[in-house]
Structures are given as C-alpha cells and as structure tokens.
PDB file of C-alpha atoms in Angstrom:
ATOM      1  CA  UNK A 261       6.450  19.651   3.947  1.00  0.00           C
ATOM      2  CA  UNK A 262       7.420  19.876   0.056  1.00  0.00           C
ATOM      3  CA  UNK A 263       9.861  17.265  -0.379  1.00  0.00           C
ATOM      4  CA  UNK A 264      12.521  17.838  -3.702  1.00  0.00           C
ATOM      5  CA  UNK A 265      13.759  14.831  -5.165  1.00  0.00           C
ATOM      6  CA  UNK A 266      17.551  15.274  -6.562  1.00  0.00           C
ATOM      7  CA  UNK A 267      18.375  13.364  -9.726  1.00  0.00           C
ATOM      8  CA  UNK A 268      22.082  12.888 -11.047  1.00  0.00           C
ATOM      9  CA  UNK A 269      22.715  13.953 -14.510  1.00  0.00           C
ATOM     10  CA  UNK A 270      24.951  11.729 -16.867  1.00  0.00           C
ATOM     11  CA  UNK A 271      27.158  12.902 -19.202  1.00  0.00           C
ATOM     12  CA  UNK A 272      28.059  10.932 -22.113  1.00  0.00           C
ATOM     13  CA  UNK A 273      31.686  11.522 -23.950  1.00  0.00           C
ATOM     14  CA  UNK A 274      31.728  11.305 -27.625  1.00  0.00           C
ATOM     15  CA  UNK A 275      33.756   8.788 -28.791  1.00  0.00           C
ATOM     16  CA  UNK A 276      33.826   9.077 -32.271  1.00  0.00           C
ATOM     17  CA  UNK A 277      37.417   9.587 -32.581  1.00  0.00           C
ATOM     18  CA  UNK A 278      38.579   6.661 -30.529  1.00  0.00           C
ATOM     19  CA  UNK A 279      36.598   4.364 -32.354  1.00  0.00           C
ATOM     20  CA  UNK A 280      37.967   5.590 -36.109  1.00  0.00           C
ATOM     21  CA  UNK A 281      41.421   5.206 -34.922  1.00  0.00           C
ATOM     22  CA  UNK A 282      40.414   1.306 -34.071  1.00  0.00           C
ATOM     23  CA  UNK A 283      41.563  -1.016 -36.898  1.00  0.00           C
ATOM     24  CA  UNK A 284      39.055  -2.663 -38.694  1.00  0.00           C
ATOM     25  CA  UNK A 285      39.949  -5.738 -38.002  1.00  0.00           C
ATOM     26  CA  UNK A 286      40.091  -4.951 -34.444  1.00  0.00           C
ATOM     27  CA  UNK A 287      37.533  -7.248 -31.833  1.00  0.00           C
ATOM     28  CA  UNK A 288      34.508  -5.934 -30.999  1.00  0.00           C
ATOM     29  CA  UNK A 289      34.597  -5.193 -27.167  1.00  0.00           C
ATOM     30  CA  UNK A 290      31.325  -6.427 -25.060  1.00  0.00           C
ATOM     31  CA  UNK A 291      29.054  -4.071 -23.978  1.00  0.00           C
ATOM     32  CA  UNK A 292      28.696  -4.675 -19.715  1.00  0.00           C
ATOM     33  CA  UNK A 293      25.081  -3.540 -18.877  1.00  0.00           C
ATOM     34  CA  UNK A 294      24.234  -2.225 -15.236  1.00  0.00           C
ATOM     35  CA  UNK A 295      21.571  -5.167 -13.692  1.00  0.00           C
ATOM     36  CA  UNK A 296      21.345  -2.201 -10.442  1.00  0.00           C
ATOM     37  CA  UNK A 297      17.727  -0.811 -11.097  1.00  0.00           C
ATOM     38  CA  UNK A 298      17.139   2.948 -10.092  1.00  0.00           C
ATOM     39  CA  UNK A 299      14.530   2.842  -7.157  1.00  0.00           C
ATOM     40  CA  UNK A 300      11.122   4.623  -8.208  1.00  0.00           C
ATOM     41  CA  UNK A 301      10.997   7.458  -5.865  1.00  0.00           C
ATOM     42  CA  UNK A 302       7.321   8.426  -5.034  1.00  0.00           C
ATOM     43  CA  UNK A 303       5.620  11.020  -2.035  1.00  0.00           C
ATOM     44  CA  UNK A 304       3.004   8.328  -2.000  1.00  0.00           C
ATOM     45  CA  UNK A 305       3.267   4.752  -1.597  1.00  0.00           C
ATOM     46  CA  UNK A 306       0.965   2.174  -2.810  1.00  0.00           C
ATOM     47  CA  UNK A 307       0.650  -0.360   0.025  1.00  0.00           C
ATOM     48  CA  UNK A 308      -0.343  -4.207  -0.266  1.00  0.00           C
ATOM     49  CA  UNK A 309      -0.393  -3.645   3.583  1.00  0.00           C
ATOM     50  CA  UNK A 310      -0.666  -0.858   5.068  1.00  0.00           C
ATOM     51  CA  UNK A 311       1.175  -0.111   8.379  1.00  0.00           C
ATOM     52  CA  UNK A 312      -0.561  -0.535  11.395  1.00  0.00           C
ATOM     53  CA  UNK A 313       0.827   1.882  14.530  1.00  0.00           C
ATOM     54  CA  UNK A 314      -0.527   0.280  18.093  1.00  0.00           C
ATOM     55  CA  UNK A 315      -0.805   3.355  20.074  1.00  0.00           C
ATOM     56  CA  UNK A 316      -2.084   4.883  23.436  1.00  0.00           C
ATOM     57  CA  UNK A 317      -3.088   8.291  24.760  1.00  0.00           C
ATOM     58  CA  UNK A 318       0.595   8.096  27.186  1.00  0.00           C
ATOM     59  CA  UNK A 319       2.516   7.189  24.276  1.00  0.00           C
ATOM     60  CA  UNK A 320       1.584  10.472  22.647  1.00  0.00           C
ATOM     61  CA  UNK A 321       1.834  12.553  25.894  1.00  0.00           C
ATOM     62  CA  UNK A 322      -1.194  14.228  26.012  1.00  0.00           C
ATOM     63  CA  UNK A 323      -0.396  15.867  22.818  1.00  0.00           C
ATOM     64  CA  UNK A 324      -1.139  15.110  18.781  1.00  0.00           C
ATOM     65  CA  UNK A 325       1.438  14.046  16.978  1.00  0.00           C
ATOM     66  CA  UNK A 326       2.859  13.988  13.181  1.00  0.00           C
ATOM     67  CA  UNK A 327       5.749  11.831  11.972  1.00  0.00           C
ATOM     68  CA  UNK A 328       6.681  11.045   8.432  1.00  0.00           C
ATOM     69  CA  UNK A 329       8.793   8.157   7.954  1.00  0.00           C
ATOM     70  CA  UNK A 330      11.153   7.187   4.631  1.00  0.00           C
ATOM     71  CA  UNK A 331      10.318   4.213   3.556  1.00  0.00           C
ATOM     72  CA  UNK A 332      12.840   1.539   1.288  1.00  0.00           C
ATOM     73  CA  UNK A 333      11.770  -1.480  -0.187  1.00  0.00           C
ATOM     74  CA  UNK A 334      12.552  -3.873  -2.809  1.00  0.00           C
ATOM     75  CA  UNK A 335      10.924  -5.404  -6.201  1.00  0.00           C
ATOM     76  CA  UNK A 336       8.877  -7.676  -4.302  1.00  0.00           C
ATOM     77  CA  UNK A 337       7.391  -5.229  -1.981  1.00  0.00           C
ATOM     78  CA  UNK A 338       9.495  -6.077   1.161  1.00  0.00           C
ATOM     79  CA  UNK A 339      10.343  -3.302   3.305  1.00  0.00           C
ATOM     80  CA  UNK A 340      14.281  -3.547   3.626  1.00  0.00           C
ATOM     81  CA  UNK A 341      14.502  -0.238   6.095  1.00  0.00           C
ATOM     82  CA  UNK A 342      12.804   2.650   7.170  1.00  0.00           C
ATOM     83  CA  UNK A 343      13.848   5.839   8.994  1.00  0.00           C
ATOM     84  CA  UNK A 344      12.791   9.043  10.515  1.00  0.00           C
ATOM     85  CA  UNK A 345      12.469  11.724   8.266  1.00  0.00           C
ATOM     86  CA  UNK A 346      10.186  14.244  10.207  1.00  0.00           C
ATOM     87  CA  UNK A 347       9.860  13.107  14.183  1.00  0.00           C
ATOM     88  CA  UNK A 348       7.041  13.035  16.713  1.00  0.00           C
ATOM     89  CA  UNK A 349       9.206  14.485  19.217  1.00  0.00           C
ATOM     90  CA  UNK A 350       9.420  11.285  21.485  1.00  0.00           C
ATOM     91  CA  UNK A 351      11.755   8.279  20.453  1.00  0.00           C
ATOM     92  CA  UNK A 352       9.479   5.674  22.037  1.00  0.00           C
ATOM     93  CA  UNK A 353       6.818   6.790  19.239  1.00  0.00           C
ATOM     94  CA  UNK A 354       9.018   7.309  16.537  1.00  0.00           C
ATOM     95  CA  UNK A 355       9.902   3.504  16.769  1.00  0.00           C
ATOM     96  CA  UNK A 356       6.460   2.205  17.304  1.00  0.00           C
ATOM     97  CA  UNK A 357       5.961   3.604  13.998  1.00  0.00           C
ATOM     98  CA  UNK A 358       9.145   2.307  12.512  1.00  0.00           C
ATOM     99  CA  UNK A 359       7.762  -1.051  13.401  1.00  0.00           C
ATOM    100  CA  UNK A 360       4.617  -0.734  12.206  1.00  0.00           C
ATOM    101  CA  UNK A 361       5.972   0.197   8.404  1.00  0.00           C
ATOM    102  CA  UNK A 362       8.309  -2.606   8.508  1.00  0.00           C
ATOM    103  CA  UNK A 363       5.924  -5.146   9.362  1.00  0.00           C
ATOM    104  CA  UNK A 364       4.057  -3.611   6.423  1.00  0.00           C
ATOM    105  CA  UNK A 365       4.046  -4.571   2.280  1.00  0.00           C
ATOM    106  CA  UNK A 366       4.595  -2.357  -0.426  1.00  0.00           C
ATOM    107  CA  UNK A 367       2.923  -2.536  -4.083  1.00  0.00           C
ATOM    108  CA  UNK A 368       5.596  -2.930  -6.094  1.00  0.00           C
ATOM    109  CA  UNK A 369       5.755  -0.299  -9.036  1.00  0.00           C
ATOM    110  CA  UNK A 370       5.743  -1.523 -12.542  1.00  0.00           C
ATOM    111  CA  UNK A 371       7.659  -0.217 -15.351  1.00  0.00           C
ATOM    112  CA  UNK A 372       7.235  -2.499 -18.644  1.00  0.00           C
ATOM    113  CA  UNK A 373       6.171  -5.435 -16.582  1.00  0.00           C
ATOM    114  CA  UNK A 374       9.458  -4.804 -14.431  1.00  0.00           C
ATOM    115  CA  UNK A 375       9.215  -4.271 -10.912  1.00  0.00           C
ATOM    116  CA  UNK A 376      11.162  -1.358  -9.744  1.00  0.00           C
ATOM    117  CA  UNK A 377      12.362  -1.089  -5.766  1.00  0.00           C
ATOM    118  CA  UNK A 378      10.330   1.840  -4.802  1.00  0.00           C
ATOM    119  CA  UNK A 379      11.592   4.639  -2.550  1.00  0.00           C
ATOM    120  CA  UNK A 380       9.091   6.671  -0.827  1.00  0.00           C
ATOM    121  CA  UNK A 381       7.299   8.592   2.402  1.00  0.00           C
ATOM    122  CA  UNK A 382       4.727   7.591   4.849  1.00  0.00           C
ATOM    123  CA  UNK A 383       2.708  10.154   6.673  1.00  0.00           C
ATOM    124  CA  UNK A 384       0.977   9.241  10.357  1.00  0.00           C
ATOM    125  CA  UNK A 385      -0.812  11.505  11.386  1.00  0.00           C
ATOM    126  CA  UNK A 386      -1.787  10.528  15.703  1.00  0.00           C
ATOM    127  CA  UNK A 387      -4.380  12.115  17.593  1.00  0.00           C
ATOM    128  CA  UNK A 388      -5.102  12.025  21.521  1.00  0.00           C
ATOM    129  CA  UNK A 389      -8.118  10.031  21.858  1.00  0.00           C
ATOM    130  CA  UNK A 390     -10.315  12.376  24.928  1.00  0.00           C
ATOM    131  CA  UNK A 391     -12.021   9.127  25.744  1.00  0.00           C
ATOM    132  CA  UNK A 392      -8.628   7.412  26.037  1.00  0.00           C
ATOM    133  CA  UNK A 393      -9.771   4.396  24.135  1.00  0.00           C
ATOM    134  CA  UNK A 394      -6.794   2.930  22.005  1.00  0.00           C
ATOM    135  CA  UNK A 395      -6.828   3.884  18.295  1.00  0.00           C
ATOM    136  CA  UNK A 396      -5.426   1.995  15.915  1.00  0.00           C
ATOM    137  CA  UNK A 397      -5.773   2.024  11.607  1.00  0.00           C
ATOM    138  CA  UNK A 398      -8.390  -0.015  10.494  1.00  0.00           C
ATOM    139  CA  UNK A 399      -7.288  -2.743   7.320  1.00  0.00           C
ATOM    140  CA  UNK A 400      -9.437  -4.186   4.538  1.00  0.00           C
ATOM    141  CA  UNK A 401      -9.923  -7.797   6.504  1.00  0.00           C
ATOM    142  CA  UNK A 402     -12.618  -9.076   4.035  1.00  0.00           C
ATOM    143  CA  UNK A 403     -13.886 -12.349   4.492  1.00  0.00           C
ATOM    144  CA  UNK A 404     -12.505 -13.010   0.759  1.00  0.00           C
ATOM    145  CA  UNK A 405      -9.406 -11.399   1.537  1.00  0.00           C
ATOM    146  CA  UNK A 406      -8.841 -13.125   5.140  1.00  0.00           C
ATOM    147  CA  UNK A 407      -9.566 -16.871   2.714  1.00  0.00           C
ATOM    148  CA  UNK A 408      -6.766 -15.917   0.508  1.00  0.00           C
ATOM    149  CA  UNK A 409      -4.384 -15.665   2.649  1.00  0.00           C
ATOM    150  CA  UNK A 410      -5.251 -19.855   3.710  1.00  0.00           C
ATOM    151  CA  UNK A 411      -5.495 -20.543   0.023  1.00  0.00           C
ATOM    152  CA  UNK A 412      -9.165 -21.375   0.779  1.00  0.00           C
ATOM    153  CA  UNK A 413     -11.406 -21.733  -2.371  1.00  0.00           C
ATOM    154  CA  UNK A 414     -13.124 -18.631  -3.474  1.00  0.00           C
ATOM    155  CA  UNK A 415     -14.929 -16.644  -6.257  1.00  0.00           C
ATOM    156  CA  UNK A 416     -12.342 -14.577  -6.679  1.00  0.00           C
ATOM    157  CA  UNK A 417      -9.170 -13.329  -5.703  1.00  0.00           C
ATOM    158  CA  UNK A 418      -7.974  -9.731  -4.906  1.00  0.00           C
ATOM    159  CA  UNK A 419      -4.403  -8.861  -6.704  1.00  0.00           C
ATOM    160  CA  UNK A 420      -3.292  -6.861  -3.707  1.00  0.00           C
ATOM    161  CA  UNK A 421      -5.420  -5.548  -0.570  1.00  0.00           C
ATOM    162  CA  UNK A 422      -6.993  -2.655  -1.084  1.00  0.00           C
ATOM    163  CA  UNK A 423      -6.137   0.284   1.410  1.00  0.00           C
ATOM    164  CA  UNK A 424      -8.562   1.609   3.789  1.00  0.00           C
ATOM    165  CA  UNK A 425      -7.547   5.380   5.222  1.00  0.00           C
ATOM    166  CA  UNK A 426      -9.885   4.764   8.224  1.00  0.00           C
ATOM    167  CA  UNK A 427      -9.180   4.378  12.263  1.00  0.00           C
ATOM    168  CA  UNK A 428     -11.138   2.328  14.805  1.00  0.00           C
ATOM    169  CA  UNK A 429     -12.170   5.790  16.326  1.00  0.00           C
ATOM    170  CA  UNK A 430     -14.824   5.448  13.350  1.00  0.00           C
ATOM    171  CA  UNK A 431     -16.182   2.320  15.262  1.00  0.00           C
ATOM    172  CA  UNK A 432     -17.724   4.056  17.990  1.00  0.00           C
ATOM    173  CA  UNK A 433     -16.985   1.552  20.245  1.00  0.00           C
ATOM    174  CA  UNK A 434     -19.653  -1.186  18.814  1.00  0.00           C
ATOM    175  CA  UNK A 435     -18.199  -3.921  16.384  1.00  0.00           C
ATOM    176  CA  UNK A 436     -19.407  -3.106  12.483  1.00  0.00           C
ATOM    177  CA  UNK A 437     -20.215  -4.709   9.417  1.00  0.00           C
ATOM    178  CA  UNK A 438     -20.294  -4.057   5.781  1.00  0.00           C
ATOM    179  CA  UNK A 439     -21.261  -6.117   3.167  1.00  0.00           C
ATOM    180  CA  UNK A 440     -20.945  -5.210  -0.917  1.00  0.00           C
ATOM    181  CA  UNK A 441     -21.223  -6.833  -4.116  1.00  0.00           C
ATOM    182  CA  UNK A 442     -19.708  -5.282  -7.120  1.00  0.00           C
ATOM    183  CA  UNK A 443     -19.052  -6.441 -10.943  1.00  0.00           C
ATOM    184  CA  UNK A 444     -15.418  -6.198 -12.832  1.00  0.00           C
ATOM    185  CA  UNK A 445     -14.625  -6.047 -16.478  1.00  0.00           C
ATOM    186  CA  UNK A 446     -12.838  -8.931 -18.160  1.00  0.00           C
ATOM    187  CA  UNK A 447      -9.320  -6.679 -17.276  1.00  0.00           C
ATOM    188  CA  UNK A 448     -10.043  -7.353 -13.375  1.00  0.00           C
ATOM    189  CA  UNK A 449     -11.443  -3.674 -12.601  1.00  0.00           C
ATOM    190  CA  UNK A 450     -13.982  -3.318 -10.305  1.00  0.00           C
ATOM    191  CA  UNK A 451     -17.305  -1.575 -11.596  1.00  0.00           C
ATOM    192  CA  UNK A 452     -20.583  -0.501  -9.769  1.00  0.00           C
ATOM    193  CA  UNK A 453     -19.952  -1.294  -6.116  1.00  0.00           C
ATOM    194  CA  UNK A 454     -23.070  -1.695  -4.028  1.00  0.00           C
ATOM    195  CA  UNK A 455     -23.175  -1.442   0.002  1.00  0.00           C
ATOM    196  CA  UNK A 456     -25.902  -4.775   0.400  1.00  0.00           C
ATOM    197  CA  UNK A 457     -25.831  -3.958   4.355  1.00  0.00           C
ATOM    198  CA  UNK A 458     -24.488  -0.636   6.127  1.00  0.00           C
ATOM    199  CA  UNK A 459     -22.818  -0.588   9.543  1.00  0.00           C
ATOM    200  CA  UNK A 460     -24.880   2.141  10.712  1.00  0.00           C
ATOM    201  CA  UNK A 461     -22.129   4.634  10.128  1.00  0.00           C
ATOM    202  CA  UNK A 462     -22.636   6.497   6.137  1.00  0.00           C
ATOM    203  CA  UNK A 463     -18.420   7.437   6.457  1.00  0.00           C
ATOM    204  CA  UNK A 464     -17.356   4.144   6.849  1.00  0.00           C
ATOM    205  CA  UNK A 465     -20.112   2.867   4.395  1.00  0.00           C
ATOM    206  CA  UNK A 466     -18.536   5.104   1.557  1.00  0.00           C
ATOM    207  CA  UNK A 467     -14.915   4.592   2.635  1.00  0.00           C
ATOM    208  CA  UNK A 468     -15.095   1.110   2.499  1.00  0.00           C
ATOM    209  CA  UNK A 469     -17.190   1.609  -1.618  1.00  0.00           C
ATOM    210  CA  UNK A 470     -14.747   3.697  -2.340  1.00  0.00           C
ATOM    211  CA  UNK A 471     -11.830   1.661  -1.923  1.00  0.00           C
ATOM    212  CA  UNK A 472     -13.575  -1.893  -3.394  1.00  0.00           C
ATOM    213  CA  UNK A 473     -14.044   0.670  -6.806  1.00  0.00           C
ATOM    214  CA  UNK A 474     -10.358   1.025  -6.761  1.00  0.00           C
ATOM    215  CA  UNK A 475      -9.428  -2.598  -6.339  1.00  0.00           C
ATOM    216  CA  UNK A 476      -8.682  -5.440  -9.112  1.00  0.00           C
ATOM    217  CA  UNK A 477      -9.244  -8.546  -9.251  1.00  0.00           C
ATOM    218  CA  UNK A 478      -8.967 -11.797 -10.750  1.00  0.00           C
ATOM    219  CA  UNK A 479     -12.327 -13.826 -11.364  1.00  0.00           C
ATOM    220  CA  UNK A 480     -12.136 -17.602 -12.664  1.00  0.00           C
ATOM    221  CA  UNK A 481     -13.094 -17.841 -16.978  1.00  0.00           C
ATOM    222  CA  UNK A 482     -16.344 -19.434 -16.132  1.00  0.00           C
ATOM    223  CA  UNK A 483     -18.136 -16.531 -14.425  1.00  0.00           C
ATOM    224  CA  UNK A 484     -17.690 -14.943 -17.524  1.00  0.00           C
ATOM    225  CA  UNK A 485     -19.575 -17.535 -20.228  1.00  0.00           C
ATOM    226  CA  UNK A 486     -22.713 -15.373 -20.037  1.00  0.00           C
ATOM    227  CA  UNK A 487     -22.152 -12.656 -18.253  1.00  0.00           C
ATOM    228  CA  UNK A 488     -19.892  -9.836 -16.509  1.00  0.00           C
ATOM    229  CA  UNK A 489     -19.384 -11.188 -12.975  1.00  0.00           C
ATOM    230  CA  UNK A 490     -21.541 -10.340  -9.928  1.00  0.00           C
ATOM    231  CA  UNK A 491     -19.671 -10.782  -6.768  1.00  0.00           C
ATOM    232  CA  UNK A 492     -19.786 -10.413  -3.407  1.00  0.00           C
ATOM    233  CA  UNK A 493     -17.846  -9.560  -0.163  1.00  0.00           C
ATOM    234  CA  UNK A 494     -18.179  -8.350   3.596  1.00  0.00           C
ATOM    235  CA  UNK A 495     -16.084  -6.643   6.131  1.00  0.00           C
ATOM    236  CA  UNK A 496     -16.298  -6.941   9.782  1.00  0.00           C
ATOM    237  CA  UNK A 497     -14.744  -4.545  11.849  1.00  0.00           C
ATOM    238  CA  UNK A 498     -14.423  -5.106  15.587  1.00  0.00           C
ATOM    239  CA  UNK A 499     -14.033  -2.602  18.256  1.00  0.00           C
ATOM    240  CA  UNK A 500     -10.939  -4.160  19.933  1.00  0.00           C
ATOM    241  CA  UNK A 501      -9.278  -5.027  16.677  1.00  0.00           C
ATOM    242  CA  UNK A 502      -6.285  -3.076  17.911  1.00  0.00           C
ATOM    243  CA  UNK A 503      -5.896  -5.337  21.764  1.00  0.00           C
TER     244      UNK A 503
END
C-alpha cells in the first residue's frame, strides 16, 4: 500500500502597512510562540521495543494474515494510541495486535537534540504455522540488555534495544544461543561484530550480526585509555519464549 502524507500549507499576510501606520512611540507587542510540536510522520518506525503479537493457528483461521496498524506516540517514546489502518479481516486479531504495539516503545526522533512525537505505521505480517506450533516475534533479550533493565553493573550499556525482524519459527523447536563480541568507536557505534558461538542456524547467526552492527552504545572512559573497546554479549533464545 503507498501511503501519501498530506501537509497544510501556511500562508503568511504581509504586514508592512499595518506596522508603518503604528506610531513610533507605540509598545512593542509580544511575540506568542506555538510550544505544540508537529509529530514526525514516518512509514517506518524505529522501535526501542518492538511489538510482540501472541498468536495461534485458530486466531488466524486457517488463513495468513496482513494488518498494518497507525501508530501515535509521544517525545518520550510512549505509545499514546494506535488504530487499524489496513485489517486482518477478524476483530479478535486486529486487537491482539493493537495490544501488542501499545505495550511496545518507540525511538523517539530527534530534530536538533529535540524529541519530536512521531507518527507512523506498523506492518505484521502472520502466517499459519502447518505444524501448529505458536509463533511469536523474537526480541533482542541479551544478557547485557536483560542487566540493564535491573540496573545491574555492566561493561556497557545499549542506548536503545536493537530490533530483531526474526520469529520463533526460526528456532526449530530447540532453544538457541548466540554469542558476539564487537568493538565501537569513541561516538558509541558498533564496529566489526564477530559471532564467538553460532546456534546452529547461519539466518539467525547473521540476523542477530546484523542488528548488533546497527546498535550504539555507551562504554565507560576507562576502556578507552589504551585502546578501542572489545566487548562482548550473548543471546539466548528459547523455544517457548512465546507460552
């Protein structure tokens, strides 16, 4: 679906002839500025979390389904509502997917170090699982990441969790894990990600390298006396993450 974005024009009046029939000694008249910000409208959003559909084989009726939902949400990456913009065809899935994105985070988009309430649109895309095994979207629960969220001690931190576009169908029924060390620049960027232990499957291998290269982070000062930093991380995935 091509989605078109409308944008209001403004039209200023000149006012060059009210203001030279002013006096001069006339008071100057504040100038009221607008503290509404204009929502950044987007086709893709940049999640923190990602929305996480629980779904069965009866809920889609036998049949795949597509939905796209609009998503709202404010400057600190809250979702504040979310509706139906292209259905599955069934109500009962349309809100299990509703719930899903509002139990989710949004990145917040930056504009000159202001964050801007970002409007945008979420496509799911569910498939009928012919073993009838429950399918659910699989999330970057990194050791590292999972010890943030405590405020445990680590080596580093991740600014925001980085998004995995991966289901547990990849799992193949058998619990997985991945483990990866990677350096970063002094700006936080990840560099030269290394897979340290597969999980037997090469897709989810690279899926998972792929989205540690597009991460940031923040590492403490004294990893970087001598050298860029060399750190480490691990994912497991288990096969009845979505129960």
């Amino acid at each position: 679906m091509k989605l078109h974005f409308a944008f209001p024009l403004l039209l200023a009046l000149p006012l060059s002839s009210a203001i030279s029939a002013e006096p001069k000694n006339s008071p100057q008249l504040s100038v009221l500025k607008s503290s509404a910000q204009s929502p950044h409208l987007t086709t893709r959003i940049q999640w923190n979390r990602f929305p996480r559909p629980v779904f069965k084989n009866e809920d889609l009726k036998d049949q795949n389904r597509n939905a796209i939902i609009r998503v709202y949400a404010d400057t600190t990456g809250k979702v504040t509502k979310a509706t139906v913009q292209e259905s599955t065809g069934l109500e009962k899935l349309d809100e299990i997917l509703l719930t899903a994105v509002r139990s989710a985070t949004v990145k917040p988009y930056m504009d000159d170090d202001n964050a801007l309430p970002v409007i945008g649109y979420q496509v799911f895309n569910l498939k009928v699982d012919q073993d009838n095994t429950e399918i659910c979207d699989l999330t970057f629960d990194s050791k590292v990441w999972l010890a943030q969220q405590t405020d445990k001690k680590t080596a580093f931190r991740y600014r925001s969790q980085p998004q995995l576009e991966l289901n547990s169908e990849l799992l193949n029924k058998h619990d997985r894990t991945v483990k990866f060390s990677f350096k970063t620049n002094r700006h936080g960027h990840v560099k030269s990600v290394k897979i340290t232990q597969g999980s037997g499957v090469y897709a989810l291998d690279q899926q998972v390298k792929q989205t540690v290269s597009t991460a940031q982070v923040d590492v403490p000062r004294k990893f970087w006396i001598y050298k860029k930093s060399k750190l480490k991380d691990e994912i497991r995935f288990s096969s009845s993450s979505c129960h």
